[in-house]
Amino acid sequence: MNSFRLKKIIATAILASVITASGGTFSGRDLTSVHAAEIAGSVTVTAGSLWTYGRADWNAKTQVVNRGDSFTLSEKIVVDGREMYGLTNGLYITANPAYIKADEVAVTSSYKTTTENLNMRSGNSTLYGIILTIPKGSQVEVLSSLNGWDQVSYNGKTGWSSAKYLTASSAPAPTPAPEETPAPVSSVTFKNTTYNLNMRTGSSTDHSVLLTIPQGGRVEVLATQNGWDQVLYNGQIGWSSAKYLTAASSQVTGEDIVSYAKQFLGVKYTWGGNSPEEGFDCSGIIKYVYAHYGITTPRVSRYQATFGEAVSMNALRPGDLIYFGRDTVTHIGIYVGGNDMLHAPEPGKFVEIKDLTWHVNNYRIVGARRYIK
């Protein structure tokens, strides 16, 4: 992996400690994590001398650095309306170009495949609890690496797995949009399980079990073969016996997406959050809501903004995704109708509905996508 790979665990630990200490805000300061600004590269001090900070707080001055000193970048955040770089040594420094010269490199996600059934844990050692077990041969998105462990995203969950049992693989190809048909409803087919149902690697009981779909689970049917359906469930693709699947009462609509998402109004914002229990960030709630209907999305907002079908702002429908940014996509929300959107805004706040004039840090609407025909 690139040696300048973002060590997100450092940023997460720092943010968590500061939020806890101040009851959800940074002593009254507004901290906005720039989601898409996962960066690598370096920064060099050009001022005669310059303060660094022990946490994301302009009052947390720690030590002075001098002209010519260079550091490795890990992230960019905004505190009190001013940009600040996070460094891989755990310190922070101003991003003001009057005092520093930064060479930013955009960090892209990497993907790996498990070589064995592999535990995902809540921290980077075997001392931490198991979140879930990832089946052998499954692809995961690697978010960061630390001391022989990879922080990975799989099936809507984020945790740590031993890098010893992960091997590099190529990024998954975007799911192609279904061909246009004259039918007025979505061409996607959904079914519900009538019993707890095994998903297998192939279309017979000779193939190994990937996971068990609970009774009543909703799956997207991708193909049919010899009495078996190839299904998508919770981000995983496999085969299940069609005998235990029944047609869903209706196809998923944008209104379904909005109705389900509204259940999470008031859930706290948590950077990197993937569930109502731990909280959501802007892309986490998108992935969670769509996964409920068997629709897979990337985990990061800038990749979510590349899937599906581009739509114009004057043709928005409920359930469409609206994304914001400056040079890159940094925020995303679900259009609910009436010129409003539902989103997880920023640390210290909660999932809410806002009109489309919402903006922070001079972000602007840069487009919209539709995942449901």
XYZ file of C-alpha atoms in Angstrom, residues 2-275:
274
model
C 1.151 3.546 -0.651
C 3.346 4.629 2.251
C 1.375 7.852 2.386
C -1.897 5.975 2.904
C -4.272 7.821 5.191
C -4.038 6.526 8.758
C -7.684 7.167 9.488
C -7.471 5.524 12.886
C -5.313 8.426 14.082
C -7.868 10.982 12.997
C -10.722 8.910 14.367
C -9.099 8.524 17.770
C -8.318 12.224 18.004
C -11.811 13.254 16.952
C -13.428 10.785 19.327
C -11.408 11.959 22.310
C -12.172 15.610 21.665
C -15.876 14.999 21.103
C -16.133 12.995 24.325
C -14.360 15.655 26.309
C -16.687 18.408 25.178
C -20.017 16.613 25.042
C -20.340 16.551 21.244
C -18.793 19.886 20.303
C -15.286 21.217 20.433
C -15.760 23.647 23.307
C -18.204 25.552 21.141
C -16.017 25.311 18.033
C -17.379 24.060 14.753
C -15.394 21.075 13.481
C -16.293 19.866 10.015
C -14.508 16.812 8.670
C -13.875 17.110 4.928
C -14.970 13.615 4.013
C -13.422 13.406 0.567
C -10.177 15.085 1.571
C -8.485 11.827 2.422
C -5.056 12.922 1.352
C -1.448 11.888 1.260
C 1.613 13.919 0.340
C 3.698 16.311 2.357
C 3.711 19.793 3.836
C 6.756 22.037 4.291
C 6.927 25.042 6.602
C 7.720 28.278 4.723
C 7.236 30.699 7.622
C 10.151 31.411 9.943
C 8.450 29.391 12.680
C 4.987 27.973 13.158
C 2.889 26.358 15.879
C 1.614 22.800 15.600
C -1.401 21.585 17.579
C -1.960 18.478 19.670
C -5.553 18.079 18.502
C -8.019 19.671 16.102
C -8.254 22.875 18.138
C -6.579 26.209 17.404
C -6.011 26.660 21.154
C -4.145 23.353 21.535
C -0.688 24.712 20.673
C 1.911 22.016 21.262
C 5.303 22.746 19.718
C 7.002 25.130 17.320
C 8.353 23.958 13.970
C 10.747 25.906 11.773
C 11.157 26.920 8.149
C 12.079 23.916 6.012
C 10.589 21.304 8.353
C 8.533 18.764 6.396
C 5.763 16.404 7.487
C 3.552 13.729 5.957
C -0.139 14.544 5.466
C -3.012 12.335 6.581
C -6.177 14.464 6.345
C -7.663 17.921 5.987
C -10.353 19.263 8.330
C -11.990 22.602 9.045
C -12.017 24.181 12.508
C -13.751 27.517 13.145
C -13.998 28.011 9.383
C -10.239 27.610 8.832
C -8.548 24.633 7.227
C -6.085 22.525 9.162
C -3.947 19.564 8.080
C -3.701 16.389 10.137
C -0.213 14.881 10.107
C 0.743 11.223 10.377
C 2.677 11.994 13.574
C -0.633 12.861 15.264
C -0.145 16.634 15.243
C -2.068 19.301 13.328
C -0.832 22.337 11.403
C -2.469 25.251 9.616
C -3.311 24.725 5.932
C -2.880 28.450 5.199
C -0.608 28.673 2.113
C 0.876 31.891 3.489
C 2.772 29.775 6.040
C 3.232 26.359 4.454
C 3.642 24.661 1.085
C 1.562 21.520 0.684
C 1.799 18.863 -2.003
C -1.497 17.023 -1.684
C -2.071 13.660 -3.314
C -5.590 12.273 -3.528
C -5.881 8.908 -1.809
C -7.926 6.251 -3.526
C -9.364 3.270 -1.749
C -7.663 -0.092 -2.157
C -9.306 -3.471 -2.137
C -8.192 -6.836 -0.800
C -9.590 -10.358 -0.729
C -9.682 -12.623 2.311
C -7.586 -15.803 2.040
C -9.398 -17.474 4.969
C -12.596 -16.910 6.925
C -11.442 -13.769 8.716
C -12.649 -12.033 11.856
C -13.370 -8.306 11.731
C -12.647 -6.788 15.144
C -13.402 -3.473 16.818
C -9.676 -2.659 17.114
C -6.305 -3.603 15.674
C -5.453 -6.627 17.852
C -6.967 -9.919 18.960
C -7.786 -8.283 22.297
C -10.738 -6.514 20.665
C -14.193 -8.033 20.223
C -15.339 -9.668 16.982
C -17.846 -7.663 14.925
C -18.394 -10.365 12.285
C -16.562 -13.053 10.315
C -15.817 -12.281 6.669
C -16.071 -15.413 4.470
C -13.000 -16.654 2.608
C -12.745 -15.122 -0.862
C -14.691 -11.974 0.025
C -13.536 -8.571 -1.172
C -13.140 -5.754 1.347
C -12.326 -2.067 1.004
C -9.179 -1.089 2.920
C -9.497 2.286 4.639
C -6.191 2.389 6.528
C -3.393 0.202 7.877
C -1.660 0.078 11.257
C 0.794 -2.398 12.801
C -0.039 -5.350 10.565
C -3.803 -4.765 10.655
C -6.070 -3.260 7.997
C -9.130 -1.152 8.779
C -11.695 -2.547 6.351
C -15.246 -1.918 5.202
C -17.396 -4.970 4.472
C -21.158 -5.395 4.242
C -21.770 -1.949 5.705
C -19.544 -2.594 8.726
C -16.149 -1.080 9.479
C -13.535 -2.754 11.667
C -10.027 -4.233 11.792
C -8.719 -7.494 10.293
C -5.253 -9.030 10.239
C -3.463 -8.028 7.017
C -1.792 -11.461 7.074
C -4.982 -12.996 5.692
C -5.715 -10.343 3.071
C -4.310 -10.229 -0.440
C -4.420 -7.339 -2.905
C -7.206 -7.333 -5.489
C -8.548 -4.914 -8.059
C -11.398 -2.520 -7.312
C -14.862 -3.885 -8.112
C -16.290 -2.701 -11.388
C -19.279 -0.364 -11.037
C -22.574 -2.188 -11.429
C -23.859 -1.263 -14.893
C -27.203 0.498 -15.010
C -29.998 -1.752 -16.314
C -30.930 -1.277 -19.947
C -33.733 1.148 -20.641
C -37.131 -0.488 -21.115
C -40.527 1.011 -21.822
C -41.839 -0.249 -18.473
C -42.746 2.634 -16.145
C -41.372 0.877 -13.049
C -37.888 -0.224 -12.043
C -36.513 -3.225 -13.932
C -34.903 -4.439 -10.701
C -36.561 -7.579 -9.298
C -36.861 -8.129 -5.563
C -37.896 -11.208 -3.616
C -38.361 -12.054 0.052
C -37.069 -15.175 1.786
C -39.757 -17.482 3.193
C -37.283 -19.185 5.582
C -33.779 -18.546 6.859
C -31.982 -19.163 3.576
C -28.364 -19.969 2.737
C -26.587 -17.903 0.111
C -23.999 -20.071 -1.669
C -21.068 -19.515 -4.016
C -22.822 -21.384 -6.831
C -26.199 -22.688 -7.959
C -26.322 -25.984 -6.048
C -25.915 -27.344 -2.529
C -22.467 -28.586 -3.555
C -21.218 -25.017 -3.193
C -20.146 -23.490 0.104
C -22.334 -21.171 2.180
C -21.434 -17.466 2.118
C -24.022 -16.366 4.671
C -27.570 -17.045 5.841
C -30.300 -14.577 4.880
C -32.920 -14.272 7.644
C -36.564 -15.129 6.991
C -38.306 -12.144 5.437
C -35.046 -10.716 4.108
C -35.377 -8.718 0.903
C -32.968 -9.601 -1.917
C -32.374 -8.291 -5.407
C -32.489 -11.041 -8.036
C -29.711 -10.678 -10.605
C -30.093 -13.924 -12.579
C -31.905 -17.281 -12.540
C -30.472 -20.725 -13.319
C -31.811 -24.263 -12.795
C -34.147 -23.359 -9.936
C -31.628 -21.082 -8.261
C -31.564 -17.282 -8.117
C -28.394 -15.235 -8.091
C -29.161 -12.634 -5.440
C -27.703 -9.493 -3.938
C -28.146 -9.121 -0.192
C -26.433 -6.674 2.139
C -23.664 -6.050 -0.376
C -22.942 -9.752 -0.991
C -23.715 -11.660 -4.214
C -24.385 -15.403 -4.257
C -26.928 -18.089 -5.124
C -30.040 -19.167 -3.197
C -32.731 -21.732 -3.935
C -35.652 -20.057 -5.722
C -37.952 -22.507 -3.910
C -37.625 -20.424 -0.751
C -37.973 -17.015 -2.389
C -41.250 -15.278 -3.148
C -41.892 -12.161 -5.196
C -41.788 -9.005 -3.100
C -45.121 -7.245 -2.788
C -43.790 -4.263 -4.730
C -40.622 -2.935 -6.295
C -38.556 -0.501 -4.304
C -39.218 3.148 -5.114
C -37.582 6.424 -4.246
C -40.416 7.040 -1.809
C -39.476 3.769 -0.058
C -35.915 5.047 0.315
C -37.090 8.349 1.780
C -39.604 6.720 4.123
C -36.999 4.352 5.530
C -34.342 7.069 5.821
C -36.694 9.285 7.838
C -36.660 6.673 10.606
C -33.135 7.852 11.396
C -33.873 11.548 11.839
C -32.167 12.621 15.046
C -29.445 9.945 14.935
C -26.129 11.524 15.897
C -23.433 12.313 13.363
C -20.393 10.058 13.810
C -17.445 10.297 11.446
C -17.097 6.856 9.837
C -20.413 5.743 11.393
C -22.337 2.967 9.655
C -25.385 2.239 11.833
